[in-house]
Amino acid sequence: KAGVTQTPRYLIKTRGQQVTLSCSPISGHRSVSWYQQTPGQGLQFLFEYFSETQRNKGNFPGRFSGRQFSNSRSEMNVSTLELGDSALYLCASSLSGTIYNEQFFGPGTRLTVL
Amino acid sequence: DQQVKQNSPSLSVQEGRISILNCDYTNSMFDYFLWYKKYPAEGPTFLISISSIKDKNEDGRFTVFLNKSAKHLSLHIVPSQPGDSAVYFCAATNQAGTALIFGKGTTLSVSS
């Protein structure tokens, strides 16, 4: 069974640009969550999608958005990039999205904003 | 404000000894706790979990203890092995059960 895949693995952007990250969940998983990992803040929850609907959202500005497609693949978009957005962005998939179903993480996309 | 706190950024242990990683939380509504392990260049992987109705859960060399009154949990690894060297994250569910609230992690180094 293929794991969670994230593309691209590495990305370099400049301030003010926008970026789109992609996540393909494990086959059959309907929930996708996104997290931001930085050295100072650790892992922080961004949002969670289930069956194309955003069910839960963390405390991030509106520049961070996402969506989920009918095949459960998800994209995350960050507009008007700031230096502080440099981070490892992780997505995780699970069968139904409740924490009682284990979340499986992808390897992450390393975003560097110059 | 950090709702899940791992106050020790790093821990060094000798092979064969016990590793104890600690975690504190502030939200008394959390009812499910998990530990994840993360190697460099990989995503976190689930290690062990515990429900608030229990005070202990074991899985092989890994045991998690929960003290609800103190809002404290700990992960014990016995015996520690060099392959256990990684970043360990403590996490708790939000009330909806659809998101993980993570601590900042503790880097464990096990020397042979």
GROMACS .gro file of C-alpha atoms in nm:
model
  226
    1LYS     CA    1   0.000   0.000   0.000
    2ALA     CA    2   0.152   0.331  -0.107
    3GLY     CA    3   0.200   0.588   0.167
    4VAL     CA    4   0.111   0.955   0.173
    5THR     CA    5   0.293   1.145  -0.099
    6GLN     CA    6   0.364   1.515  -0.109
    7THR     CA    7   0.488   1.722  -0.399
    8PRO     CA    8   0.712   1.900  -0.443
    9ARG     CA    9   0.954   1.792  -0.172
   10TYR     CA   10   1.147   2.117  -0.181
   11LEU     CA   11   1.047   2.463  -0.292
   12ILE     CA   12   1.212   2.804  -0.291
   13LYS     CA   13   1.001   3.116  -0.333
   14THR     CA   14   1.044   3.488  -0.274
   15ARG     CA   15   0.840   3.715  -0.053
   16GLY     CA   16   0.507   3.816  -0.200
   17GLN     CA   17   0.473   3.513  -0.424
   18GLN     CA   18   0.217   3.241  -0.376
   19VAL     CA   19   0.268   2.868  -0.357
   20THR     CA   20   0.058   2.554  -0.395
   21LEU     CA   21   0.151   2.228  -0.226
   22SER     CA   22  -0.004   1.894  -0.308
   23CYS     CA   23  -0.084   1.589  -0.098
   24SER     CA   24  -0.204   1.248  -0.214
   25PRO     CA   25  -0.345   1.042   0.074
   26ILE     CA   26  -0.330   0.669   0.120
   27SER     CA   27  -0.585   0.498  -0.103
   28GLY     CA   28  -0.919   0.479   0.074
   29HIS     CA   29  -0.841   0.755   0.322
   30ARG     CA   30  -1.094   1.036   0.310
   31SER     CA   31  -0.945   1.277   0.562
   32VAL     CA   32  -0.643   1.496   0.496
   33SER     CA   33  -0.489   1.728   0.753
   34TRP     CA   34  -0.214   1.982   0.705
   35TYR     CA   35   0.049   2.087   0.958
   36GLN     CA   36   0.329   2.342   0.963
   37GLN     CA   37   0.653   2.253   1.137
   38THR     CA   38   0.900   2.524   1.236
   39PRO     CA   39   1.190   2.506   1.483
   40GLY     CA   40   1.034   2.762   1.714
   41GLN     CA   41   0.672   2.646   1.715
   42GLY     CA   42   0.695   2.275   1.650
   43LEU     CA   43   0.406   2.113   1.463
   44GLN     CA   44   0.098   2.331   1.426
   45PHE     CA   45  -0.236   2.228   1.283
   46LEU     CA   46  -0.348   2.421   0.975
   47PHE     CA   47  -0.673   2.257   0.862
   48GLU     CA   48  -0.846   1.928   0.797
   49TYR     CA   49  -1.057   1.820   0.503
   50PHE     CA   50  -1.300   1.533   0.479
   51SER     CA   51  -1.498   1.452   0.167
   52GLU     CA   52  -1.407   1.785   0.008
   53THR     CA   53  -1.525   1.988   0.308
   54GLN     CA   54  -1.307   2.176   0.552
   55ARG     CA   55  -1.411   2.046   0.893
   56ASN     CA   56  -1.159   2.209   1.119
   57LYS     CA   57  -0.920   2.500   1.097
   58GLY     CA   58  -0.623   2.604   1.307
   59ASN     CA   59  -0.517   2.952   1.403
   60PHE     CA   60  -0.351   3.068   1.083
   61PRO     CA   61  -0.419   3.380   0.874
   62GLY     CA   62  -0.643   3.371   0.570
   63ARG     CA   63  -0.337   3.363   0.342
   64PHE     CA   64  -0.333   2.991   0.415
   65SER     CA   65  -0.606   2.802   0.235
   66GLY     CA   66  -0.671   2.457   0.110
   67ARG     CA   67  -0.906   2.234  -0.078
   68GLN     CA   68  -0.977   1.870  -0.132
   69PHE     CA   69  -1.080   1.702  -0.451
   70SER     CA   70  -1.326   1.420  -0.506
   71ASN     CA   71  -1.040   1.167  -0.516
   72SER     CA   72  -0.934   1.291  -0.169
   73ARG     CA   73  -0.617   1.455  -0.298
   74SER     CA   74  -0.561   1.787  -0.129
   75GLU     CA   75  -0.382   2.109  -0.207
   76MET     CA   76  -0.267   2.383   0.023
   77ASN     CA   77  -0.211   2.736  -0.098
   78VAL     CA   78  -0.021   3.017   0.068
   79SER     CA   79  -0.057   3.362  -0.084
   80THR     CA   80   0.162   3.668  -0.035
   81LEU     CA   81   0.445   3.468   0.114
   82GLU     CA   82   0.634   3.603   0.414
   83LEU     CA   83   0.977   3.505   0.541
   84GLY     CA   84   0.812   3.345   0.843
   85ASP     CA   85   0.627   3.100   0.620
   86SER     CA   86   0.952   2.910   0.569
   87ALA     CA   87   0.876   2.572   0.721
   88LEU     CA   88   0.819   2.205   0.662
   89TYR     CA   89   0.460   2.148   0.558
   90LEU     CA   90   0.326   1.805   0.643
   91CYS     CA   91   0.006   1.643   0.542
   92ALA     CA   92  -0.150   1.344   0.709
   93SER     CA   93  -0.429   1.116   0.599
   94SER     CA   94  -0.664   0.891   0.789
   95LEU     CA   95  -0.967   0.679   0.714
   96SER     CA   96  -1.230   0.897   0.870
   97GLY     CA   97  -1.048   1.182   1.029
   98THR     CA   98  -1.118   1.122   1.393
   99ILE     CA   99  -0.805   1.083   1.592
  100TYR     CA  100  -0.905   0.731   1.685
  101ASN     CA  101  -0.814   0.642   1.330
  102GLU     CA  102  -0.439   0.669   1.306
  103GLN     CA  103  -0.303   0.956   1.101
  104PHE     CA  104  -0.030   0.869   0.853
  105PHE     CA  105   0.208   1.147   0.763
  106GLY     CA  106   0.381   1.222   0.437
  107PRO     CA  107   0.748   1.324   0.420
  108GLY     CA  108   0.662   1.692   0.392
  109THR     CA  109   0.737   1.979   0.159
  110ARG     CA  110   1.025   2.203   0.268
  111LEU     CA  111   0.934   2.561   0.173
  112THR     CA  112   1.201   2.830   0.185
  113VAL     CA  113   1.094   3.193   0.141
  114LEU     CA  114   1.371   3.436   0.047
  115ASP     CA  115  -0.023   2.974   2.420
  116GLN     CA  116   0.110   2.621   2.402
  117GLN     CA  117  -0.156   2.375   2.513
  118VAL     CA  118   0.086   2.082   2.493
  119LYS     CA  119   0.431   2.140   2.635
  120GLN     CA  120   0.747   1.937   2.612
  121ASN     CA  121   0.984   2.130   2.833
  122SER     CA  122   1.297   1.931   2.755
  123PRO     CA  123   1.422   2.005   2.404
  124SER     CA  124   1.674   1.721   2.422
  125LEU     CA  125   1.760   1.407   2.613
  126SER     CA  126   2.072   1.191   2.597
  127VAL     CA  127   2.068   0.831   2.721
  128GLN     CA  128   2.303   0.536   2.702
  129GLU     CA  129   2.202   0.223   2.517
  130GLY     CA  130   2.021  -0.022   2.742
  131ARG     CA  131   1.908   0.241   2.991
  132ILE     CA  132   1.560   0.387   3.032
  133SER     CA  133   1.453   0.696   2.838
  134ILE     CA  134   1.178   0.906   2.994
  135LEU     CA  135   1.018   1.178   2.785
  136ASN     CA  136   0.776   1.412   2.953
  137CYS     CA  137   0.478   1.612   2.835
  138ASP     CA  138   0.238   1.851   3.008
  139TYR     CA  139  -0.093   1.983   2.884
  140THR     CA  140  -0.319   2.264   2.991
  141ASN     CA  141  -0.657   2.181   2.839
  142SER     CA  142  -0.855   1.952   3.066
  143MET     CA  143  -1.088   1.872   2.773
  144PHE     CA  144  -0.819   1.672   2.596
  145ASP     CA  145  -0.914   1.307   2.622
  146TYR     CA  146  -0.676   1.120   2.394
  147PHE     CA  147  -0.301   1.145   2.381
  148LEU     CA  148  -0.045   1.017   2.135
  149TRP     CA  149   0.327   0.998   2.087
  150TYR     CA  150   0.486   1.030   1.746
  151LYS     CA  151   0.845   0.969   1.645
  152LYS     CA  152   1.014   1.161   1.365
  153TYR     CA  153   1.337   1.089   1.183
  154PRO     CA  154   1.503   1.359   0.969
  155ALA     CA  155   1.355   1.393   0.620
  156GLU     CA  156   1.057   1.176   0.711
  157GLY     CA  157   0.709   1.252   0.839
  158PRO     CA  158   0.615   1.165   1.198
  159THR     CA  159   0.510   0.807   1.262
  160PHE     CA  160   0.265   0.697   1.527
  161LEU     CA  161   0.422   0.526   1.827
  162ILE     CA  162   0.169   0.475   2.104
  163SER     CA  163  -0.146   0.632   2.240
  164ILE     CA  164  -0.351   0.645   2.558
  165SER     CA  165  -0.709   0.730   2.635
  166SER     CA  166  -0.793   0.942   2.936
  167ILE     CA  167  -0.982   0.651   3.091
  168LYS     CA  168  -0.652   0.470   3.135
  169ASP     CA  169  -0.338   0.560   3.325
  170LYS     CA  170  -0.098   0.328   3.146
  171ASN     CA  171  -0.055   0.169   2.806
  172GLU     CA  172   0.224  -0.063   2.699
  173ASP     CA  173   0.351  -0.172   2.362
  174GLY     CA  174   0.672  -0.367   2.370
  175ARG     CA  175   0.954  -0.144   2.489
  176PHE     CA  176   0.727   0.160   2.497
  177THR     CA  177   0.499   0.254   2.787
  178VAL     CA  178   0.296   0.570   2.821
  179PHE     CA  179   0.176   0.690   3.160
  180LEU     CA  180  -0.102   0.944   3.209
  181ASN     CA  181  -0.162   1.146   3.525
  182LYS     CA  182  -0.482   1.338   3.461
  183SER     CA  183  -0.482   1.526   3.788
  184ALA     CA  184  -0.138   1.664   3.710
  185LYS     CA  185  -0.215   1.698   3.337
  186HIS     CA  186   0.107   1.513   3.270
  187LEU     CA  187   0.207   1.220   3.057
  188SER     CA  188   0.534   1.045   3.002
  189LEU     CA  189   0.680   0.800   2.755
  190HIS     CA  190   0.918   0.535   2.885
  191ILE     CA  191   1.145   0.345   2.650
  192VAL     CA  192   1.312   0.041   2.801
  193PRO     CA  193   1.572  -0.061   2.702
  194SER     CA  194   1.676   0.231   2.484
  195GLN     CA  195   1.842   0.148   2.152
  196PRO     CA  196   2.049   0.366   1.916
  197GLY     CA  197   1.771   0.333   1.656
  198ASP     CA  198   1.540   0.514   1.897
  199SER     CA  199   1.735   0.836   1.836
  200ALA     CA  200   1.477   1.071   1.687
  201VAL     CA  201   1.249   1.361   1.771
  202TYR     CA  202   0.954   1.257   1.985
  203PHE     CA  203   0.633   1.456   1.974
  204CYS     CA  204   0.359   1.441   2.230
  205ALA     CA  205   0.012   1.521   2.093
  206ALA     CA  206  -0.344   1.551   2.217
  207THR     CA  207  -0.675   1.560   2.039
  208ASN     CA  208  -0.878   1.872   2.008
  209GLN     CA  209  -1.233   1.848   2.132
  210ALA     CA  210  -1.368   1.757   1.788
  211GLY     CA  211  -1.115   1.478   1.763
  212THR     CA  212  -1.016   1.586   1.415
  213ALA     CA  213  -0.684   1.758   1.482
  214LEU     CA  214  -0.369   1.686   1.672
  215ILE     CA  215  -0.226   1.950   1.905
  216PHE     CA  216   0.146   1.886   1.919
  217GLY     CA  217   0.419   1.977   2.160
  218LYS     CA  218   0.744   2.118   2.021
  219GLY     CA  219   0.922   1.786   2.048
  220THR     CA  220   1.212   1.633   2.238
  221THR     CA  221   1.521   1.513   2.056
  222LEU     CA  222   1.634   1.181   2.200
  223SER     CA  223   1.992   1.067   2.144
  224VAL     CA  224   2.081   0.713   2.243
  225SER     CA  225   2.452   0.640   2.244
  226SER     CA  226   2.604   0.295   2.219
   0.00000   0.00000   0.00000
